[in-house]
Amino acid sequence: MTIDTPAPASADIGVYGLGVMGSNLARNLARNGYRTAVTNRSIGRTEKLITVHGDGSEGTFIPSASIDDFVASLERPRVAIIMVQAGAATDAVMEELAERMEPGDIIVDCGNSLFTDTIRREARARERGLHFVGAGVSGGEEGALWGPSIMPGGTQESYDRLGPMFEKISAHYEGEPCCTHIGENGAGHFVKMVHNGIEYADMQVIAEAYDLLRHGLGASPAELADIFSSWNEGELNSYLIEITAEVLRQVDASTGRPLVDVIVDQASQKGTGKWTVQTALDLAVPVTGIGEATFARGASSGVKQREAARPLDGQATALDLSDASARDAFIEDVRQALFTSKIVAYSQGFDEISEGAATYSWTIDKGALAKIWRAGCIIRAGFLADITAAYEGEPDLPLLLASAPFASRIESAIPSLRRIVALAAQAGIPIPVFASSLSYFDTIRADRLPAALVQGQRDFFGSHTYHRIDRPGTFHTLWAVEGRPEEQWD
């Protein structure tokens, strides 16, 4: 087909990059009544989109064969969405667009970019009089097409132009759009990064629950699917629990075996979980569940290490759940432990968001953020309504899991988590997120931690000083001097 030069200023918004996500987002915009300019570095994808979906049934597409025509087709102030690979490709497209745009125009990166790159790009665009918006988009391919959860950063001025469009195409929950202005420069991509980190922990702890149930019950994947389906009807209601049941029910067409049994047990990752953990380390925020989930993916792919370890005898004791009442109690303990570990992961994620906001001078409404995760995104869950209520009641809430909606519920479930961690340890079943969740809970509730000894060690070998509980000031002990006298350094 031939793509003609479009009329100037004929499009409300444009999408550059027509892979699956970009194409679906463009279709979503067009279907919602926005004249949508589309282009791609290779013209074939533009031609395919127009050939398959350009008959008018999904709205108005305005295709361009070149970036010059694409920019010219946008109505001022122009809004151009980038949907290309994060990193160098995003930088390159941004520069191409910026060279052709005018002050007041808006470039939007809807990919999974590292938030520090977004901060850098926003500063560069601002120097040119342009707006740069890093927008987190969650929901995968289907979400992009039918309504994702959208987390835009950038200036308030850019959101005034962009926000109504994003709110309209986003998922809606009880009539409310799953889109809100997150904060300045990189705030949108920051919270999307943490969202993905929570997603890592959530997926891993569900997998650990499955592994425990399969070892303990000797049940088939289809039987376990029924358990997860029943859980999805209660407080564990969530997208990930729902799809877990569907995955476990799937039968491989070529072998007749459960599909989960023929999938290689090596989990991949694209980097957002790693970024969440690296950033948490920089911010000194313990996201232990997210960290263990990220490491678990790495361990699963450590083929040489796993092969080398197989001859080792773990001295494990098989689970004995022959009694029906013991089986029922075990299933309930796993359910309660799963709920607790999920809340720990969300709580840690929101701690990182709070510290990130303080460090980068963002004003992030955590109640509004939880609200836009109730639909459209991968970590949507029933208890997000309680998270919303918790932060709306106390915006500066210091610890989510200790808040009114969760504290008593967590306390009642902790005995189950303790039993599960103990049983798994005895049976040799790896449960890194379950175990780290319990350890984190006990750490934050402890009256006194062994960190006092660590401080003493640090002062001994490095003169790093310490503080005392009985008087103010910074102290150093002369450890090598007889009598070990103490010096006060301020």
XYZ file of C-alpha atoms in Angstrom:
490
model
C 0.000 0.000 0.000
C 1.010 3.647 -0.419
C 0.937 5.974 2.577
C 0.089 9.497 1.469
C 1.314 12.671 3.132
C -1.224 13.491 5.873
C -2.893 16.849 6.247
C -1.108 19.201 8.653
C -2.458 19.369 12.228
C -5.020 16.655 11.512
C -4.302 14.380 14.511
C -5.110 14.806 18.196
C -2.226 12.621 19.340
C 0.436 10.397 17.784
C 2.142 7.074 18.485
C 5.686 6.416 17.268
C 6.564 2.723 17.468
C 4.044 0.146 16.327
C 5.054 -3.076 18.007
C 2.252 -4.929 19.766
C 2.043 -2.489 22.677
C 2.303 0.602 20.477
C -0.259 -0.676 17.989
C -2.693 -1.620 20.737
C -2.323 1.746 22.451
C -2.914 3.519 19.124
C -6.031 1.410 18.539
C -7.260 2.234 22.044
C -6.840 5.954 21.385
C -8.582 5.773 18.015
C -11.434 3.681 19.372
C -12.029 6.325 22.032
C -12.507 9.045 19.455
C -9.015 10.505 19.115
C -7.589 11.067 15.637
C -4.381 9.095 16.060
C -1.250 9.675 14.011
C 0.875 6.536 13.632
C 4.340 5.845 12.306
C 7.216 3.417 12.719
C 10.883 3.359 11.785
C 10.150 0.477 9.399
C 7.155 1.377 7.289
C 5.923 -2.210 7.144
C 4.392 -2.017 10.624
C 2.568 1.177 9.773
C 1.187 -0.438 6.610
C 0.120 -3.544 8.564
C -1.774 -1.521 11.171
C -3.633 0.453 8.503
C -4.335 -2.641 6.383
C -5.789 -4.611 9.301
C -7.422 -1.881 11.395
C -7.607 1.211 9.199
C -11.066 0.684 7.736
C -12.645 3.187 10.124
C -14.308 0.641 12.392
C -11.820 1.364 15.183
C -11.663 5.110 14.654
C -9.408 7.423 12.701
C -5.762 6.612 12.043
C -3.499 9.105 10.288
C -0.472 7.195 9.002
C 2.838 8.760 8.063
C 5.751 7.345 6.105
C 8.270 9.686 7.733
C 8.856 11.343 11.086
C 8.586 14.765 9.418
C 5.082 13.979 8.184
C 4.211 12.432 11.560
C 5.133 15.570 13.519
C 3.475 17.848 10.979
C 0.230 15.896 11.284
C -0.085 16.613 15.023
C -2.343 19.388 16.250
C -0.630 21.987 18.467
C 0.414 21.737 21.199
C 1.628 18.443 19.786
C 1.521 15.204 21.792
C 3.729 12.366 20.532
C 3.941 9.039 22.351
C 7.112 6.962 22.061
C 6.636 3.178 22.220
C 10.101 1.823 21.465
C 12.731 -0.153 23.357
C 13.996 1.507 26.536
C 17.483 2.991 26.502
C 19.329 4.202 23.418
C 16.336 3.730 21.099
C 14.181 6.004 23.271
C 16.930 8.635 23.363
C 17.266 8.514 19.594
C 13.543 8.901 18.896
C 13.227 11.635 21.489
C 15.970 13.621 19.765
C 14.387 13.143 16.348
C 11.050 14.393 17.650
C 12.537 17.258 19.659
C 14.376 18.577 16.599
C 11.043 18.951 14.808
C 8.883 20.199 17.676
C 8.179 23.649 19.090
C 8.022 25.064 22.630
C 5.001 23.739 24.499
C 4.892 20.427 22.615
C 4.843 17.182 24.596
C 6.861 13.991 24.145
C 5.560 11.001 26.105
C 7.571 7.857 26.817
C 5.139 5.042 27.581
C 7.808 2.346 27.715
C 9.470 0.790 30.760
C 12.301 3.297 31.014
C 14.545 3.662 34.054
C 13.267 6.668 35.993
C 16.694 8.321 36.194
C 16.807 8.314 32.384
C 13.410 10.000 32.430
C 14.690 12.660 34.831
C 17.589 13.307 32.458
C 15.343 13.436 29.391
C 12.847 15.740 31.067
C 15.616 18.200 31.941
C 16.919 18.081 28.371
C 13.431 18.684 26.936
C 12.805 21.546 29.362
C 15.932 23.296 28.086
C 14.271 23.344 24.663
C 10.927 24.551 25.968
C 9.369 21.095 25.500
C 7.541 18.856 27.941
C 8.739 15.288 28.482
C 6.413 12.865 30.238
C 7.475 9.461 31.491
C 4.268 7.455 31.780
C 4.099 4.006 33.310
C 1.609 1.783 31.502
C 0.547 -1.488 33.110
C -1.734 -4.203 31.847
C 0.240 -5.841 29.086
C -1.004 -6.151 25.527
C -4.670 -6.499 26.470
C -4.473 -3.574 28.858
C -2.946 -1.326 26.205
C -5.822 -2.205 23.888
C -8.803 -2.183 26.236
C -7.732 -0.021 29.173
C -4.467 -0.017 31.131
C -3.515 1.564 34.425
C -1.531 4.674 33.465
C 0.973 6.504 35.693
C 2.095 9.765 34.015
C 4.825 11.975 35.436
C 5.879 15.351 34.059
C 4.572 18.846 34.614
C 1.038 19.707 35.628
C 0.774 21.725 32.397
C 1.536 18.631 30.317
C -1.029 16.630 32.282
C -3.677 19.280 31.628
C -3.271 18.516 27.903
C -2.540 14.802 28.113
C -4.493 13.715 31.176
C -8.046 13.814 29.776
C -7.010 11.549 26.895
C -5.180 9.091 29.138
C -8.016 9.052 31.650
C -10.492 8.227 28.910
C -8.494 5.322 27.464
C -7.455 3.906 30.846
C -9.191 1.109 32.689
C -12.044 2.260 34.921
C -12.997 0.948 38.347
C -16.444 1.803 39.664
C -16.563 4.630 37.148
C -13.203 6.138 38.117
C -10.295 6.235 35.642
C -7.194 4.255 36.533
C -4.949 7.188 35.698
C -3.692 10.085 37.777
C -0.845 12.602 37.637
C 1.908 11.008 39.735
C 4.425 13.844 40.066
C 7.246 15.745 38.399
C 9.829 14.406 35.893
C 10.582 10.723 36.644
C 7.841 10.062 39.206
C 5.620 8.143 36.787
C 8.325 5.726 35.707
C 9.507 5.389 39.314
C 6.152 4.137 40.569
C 5.787 1.874 37.517
C 9.189 0.387 38.371
C 8.070 -0.308 41.940
C 4.758 -1.665 40.621
C 6.755 -4.193 38.616
C 8.879 -5.016 41.642
C 5.747 -5.788 43.656
C 4.610 -7.876 40.696
C 7.817 -9.931 40.922
C 7.230 -10.645 44.624
C 3.551 -11.415 44.092
C 4.249 -13.879 41.276
C 7.052 -15.604 43.167
C 5.117 -16.074 46.409
C 2.156 -17.483 44.464
C 4.584 -19.912 42.824
C 5.923 -20.847 46.262
C 2.375 -21.501 47.472
C 1.802 -23.735 44.438
C 5.044 -25.621 45.134
C 4.108 -26.177 48.773
C 0.645 -27.407 47.893
C 1.939 -29.728 45.212
C 4.564 -31.273 47.494
C 2.273 -31.429 50.496
C -0.920 -32.650 48.865
C 0.425 -34.642 45.940
C -2.360 -32.988 43.958
C -2.484 -32.500 40.205
C -2.192 -29.013 38.701
C -5.897 -29.168 37.807
C -6.797 -29.922 41.424
C -4.599 -27.055 42.590
C -6.334 -24.796 40.057
C -9.568 -25.393 41.940
C -7.900 -24.303 45.184
C -6.598 -21.097 43.621
C -10.007 -20.412 42.079
C -11.654 -20.716 45.473
C -9.042 -18.393 46.969
C -9.792 -15.859 44.259
C -13.326 -15.561 45.612
C -12.103 -14.228 48.964
C -9.504 -11.786 50.297
C -6.881 -13.085 47.851
C -8.970 -11.928 44.903
C -6.545 -10.615 42.301
C -5.581 -10.833 38.660
C -2.501 -12.958 39.397
C -4.437 -15.504 41.466
C -7.043 -15.656 38.703
C -4.538 -16.368 35.938
C -2.635 -18.838 38.131
C -5.730 -21.041 38.156
C -5.975 -20.760 34.380
C -2.304 -21.643 33.877
C -2.645 -24.706 36.120
C -5.708 -25.931 34.209
C -4.027 -25.744 30.830
C -3.215 -29.085 29.174
C -0.421 -29.386 26.608
C -1.961 -30.339 23.273
C 1.023 -32.359 22.059
C 1.650 -34.489 25.173
C -1.598 -34.422 27.112
C 0.346 -33.426 30.221
C -0.352 -30.352 32.357
C 1.313 -27.485 30.520
C 3.035 -26.273 33.695
C 4.908 -29.616 33.782
C 6.424 -29.184 30.316
C 7.520 -25.559 30.757
C 11.233 -25.218 31.579
C 11.612 -24.070 35.193
C 13.820 -21.065 34.421
C 12.184 -17.659 34.869
C 13.216 -14.717 32.703
C 13.241 -11.038 33.593
C 13.471 -7.765 31.698
C 15.090 -5.660 34.397
C 12.399 -3.704 36.236
C 12.584 -5.980 39.284
C 16.346 -5.546 39.348
C 15.949 -1.762 39.069
C 13.503 -1.787 41.991
C 16.005 -3.618 44.184
C 18.981 -1.527 43.079
C 17.064 1.685 43.728
C 15.881 0.400 47.118
C 19.510 -0.241 48.058
C 20.399 3.321 47.055
C 17.500 4.590 49.174
C 18.278 2.193 52.080
C 14.754 0.742 51.953
C 14.408 -2.996 52.737
C 12.322 -4.505 49.935
C 13.249 -8.032 50.969
C 10.318 -9.787 49.301
C 11.000 -8.082 45.974
C 14.712 -8.781 46.348
C 14.209 -12.487 47.046
C 11.789 -12.779 44.133
C 14.335 -11.189 41.809
C 17.119 -13.448 43.087
C 14.811 -16.472 42.721
C 14.515 -15.798 39.000
C 18.291 -15.618 38.772
C 18.687 -18.833 40.768
C 16.196 -20.646 38.547
C 18.342 -19.765 35.525
C 21.594 -20.817 37.215
C 21.712 -24.126 35.350
C 25.326 -25.003 36.156
C 24.895 -24.247 39.834
C 21.676 -26.260 40.061
C 23.273 -29.233 38.346
C 26.293 -29.068 40.661
C 24.045 -28.995 43.742
C 21.823 -31.961 42.856
C 24.082 -34.624 44.444
C 23.933 -32.800 47.801
C 21.737 -34.441 50.425
C 19.478 -31.831 51.985
C 18.561 -34.076 54.941
C 14.924 -33.108 54.375
C 11.845 -34.718 55.897
C 8.880 -35.282 53.616
C 5.638 -33.587 54.532
C 3.118 -35.986 56.109
C -0.398 -34.819 55.375
C -2.159 -38.169 55.172
C -4.900 -37.087 57.547
C -7.722 -35.136 55.888
C -7.913 -32.577 58.681
C -4.151 -32.027 58.447
C -4.490 -31.437 54.697
C -7.262 -28.896 55.199
C -5.265 -27.108 57.907
C -2.205 -27.045 55.645
C -4.154 -25.527 52.743
C -5.542 -22.847 55.041
C -2.086 -22.099 56.458
C -0.714 -21.649 52.939
C -3.594 -19.314 52.096
C -3.050 -17.197 55.195
C 0.712 -17.140 54.672
C 0.197 -16.083 51.063
C -2.048 -13.200 52.077
C 0.464 -12.010 54.676
C 3.414 -12.191 52.285
C 1.509 -10.303 49.618
C 0.750 -7.467 52.044
C 4.401 -7.376 53.120
C 5.449 -6.959 49.470
C 2.979 -4.111 48.883
C 3.975 -2.479 52.168
C 7.652 -2.588 51.239
C 6.882 -1.236 47.777
C 5.002 1.742 49.192
C 7.897 2.348 51.601
C 10.169 2.643 48.575
C 7.736 5.016 46.899
C 7.638 7.178 50.045
C 11.424 7.339 50.276
C 11.766 7.965 46.538
C 9.303 10.837 46.745
C 11.236 12.387 49.627
C 14.584 11.968 47.890
C 13.501 13.354 44.511
C 11.081 16.007 45.844
C 7.943 14.450 44.392
C 4.512 14.852 45.927
C 2.985 11.416 45.378
C -0.551 10.736 46.581
C -0.233 7.089 47.614
C -3.970 6.719 48.129
C -4.628 7.893 44.573
C -1.871 5.603 43.332
C -3.387 2.544 45.004
C -6.732 3.549 43.539
C -5.479 3.484 39.932
C -4.026 -0.006 40.476
C -7.494 -1.449 41.200
C -8.076 -2.264 37.519
C -6.107 -2.524 34.300
C -2.764 -3.451 35.855
C -1.055 -6.753 36.611
C -1.061 -6.316 40.406
C -4.727 -5.351 40.665
C -6.205 -6.941 43.757
C -9.235 -6.664 45.986
C -7.253 -5.427 48.982
C -6.088 -2.344 47.049
C -9.325 -0.744 48.246
C -8.046 -1.172 51.812
C -4.642 0.242 50.824
C -6.397 3.255 49.306
C -8.428 3.747 52.491
C -5.315 3.434 54.650
C -3.441 6.201 52.810
C -6.497 8.424 52.423
C -6.944 8.240 56.198
C -3.255 8.858 56.934
C -1.249 10.157 53.931
C 2.045 9.944 55.865
C 1.371 6.428 57.128
C 4.765 5.055 58.272
C 4.006 1.345 57.714
C 1.187 0.006 55.577
C 1.017 -3.460 57.131
C 0.549 -1.909 60.599
C -2.387 0.248 59.443
C -5.945 -0.290 60.613
C -7.132 -2.303 57.583
C -4.294 -4.821 57.921
C -2.771 -4.937 61.428
C -5.260 -7.300 63.064
C -5.524 -9.376 59.912
C -1.739 -9.782 59.723
C -1.500 -10.684 63.405
C -4.097 -13.427 63.006
C -2.286 -14.835 59.948
C 1.278 -14.756 61.310
C 0.968 -18.140 63.095
C 0.162 -19.700 59.715
C 3.193 -18.077 58.125
C 5.400 -19.360 60.950
C 4.100 -22.908 60.515
C 4.564 -22.798 56.747
C 8.132 -21.495 56.966
C 9.016 -24.184 59.525
C 7.410 -26.987 57.514
C 9.078 -25.866 54.294
C 12.479 -25.697 55.983
C 12.098 -29.243 57.302
C 10.868 -30.521 53.949
C 13.592 -28.788 51.940
C 11.134 -26.774 49.846
C 12.561 -23.369 48.811
C 10.317 -20.490 49.878
C 12.493 -17.354 49.727
C 9.645 -14.827 49.709
C 7.607 -16.574 52.433
C 10.699 -16.818 54.627
C 11.880 -13.257 54.001
C 8.383 -11.913 54.703
C 8.380 -13.545 58.137
C 11.906 -12.367 58.860
C 11.016 -8.805 57.816
C 7.927 -8.839 60.039
C 9.981 -9.961 63.023
C 12.700 -7.419 62.245
C 10.456 -4.358 62.196
C 8.566 -5.393 65.333
C 11.666 -6.244 67.407
C 12.288 -4.128 70.511
C 16.037 -4.265 69.957
C 18.072 -5.503 66.991
C 21.631 -6.876 66.834
C 22.577 -3.806 64.800
C 24.151 -2.523 68.017
C 26.803 -5.231 67.681
C 27.291 -4.368 64.005
C 27.944 -0.756 64.987
C 30.472 -1.904 67.543
C 32.231 -4.019 64.931
C 32.281 -1.123 62.458
C 33.765 1.189 65.055
C 36.380 -1.423 66.017
C 37.849 -1.959 62.545
C 37.062 1.370 60.890
C 36.466 4.014 63.580
C 33.008 4.540 62.096
C 31.625 5.771 65.473
C 28.282 5.012 67.080
C 25.530 6.641 69.137
C 24.549 5.748 72.689
C 21.099 5.123 74.161
C 21.780 7.132 77.314
C 23.247 10.419 76.070
C 23.502 12.418 72.845
C 26.550 12.701 70.655
C 28.755 10.596 68.396
C 31.223 8.239 70.092
C 34.291 6.173 69.271
C 35.947 3.613 71.518
C 39.751 3.241 71.540
C 39.438 -0.545 71.216
C 43.193 -1.230 71.096
C 43.931 0.772 74.265
C 43.883 -0.962 77.659
C 40.620 -0.191 79.412
C 39.077 0.775 76.069
C 38.368 4.439 76.879
C 35.621 6.171 74.945
C 35.892 9.420 73.023
C 32.994 11.720 72.236
C 33.422 13.236 68.771
C 30.746 15.886 68.918
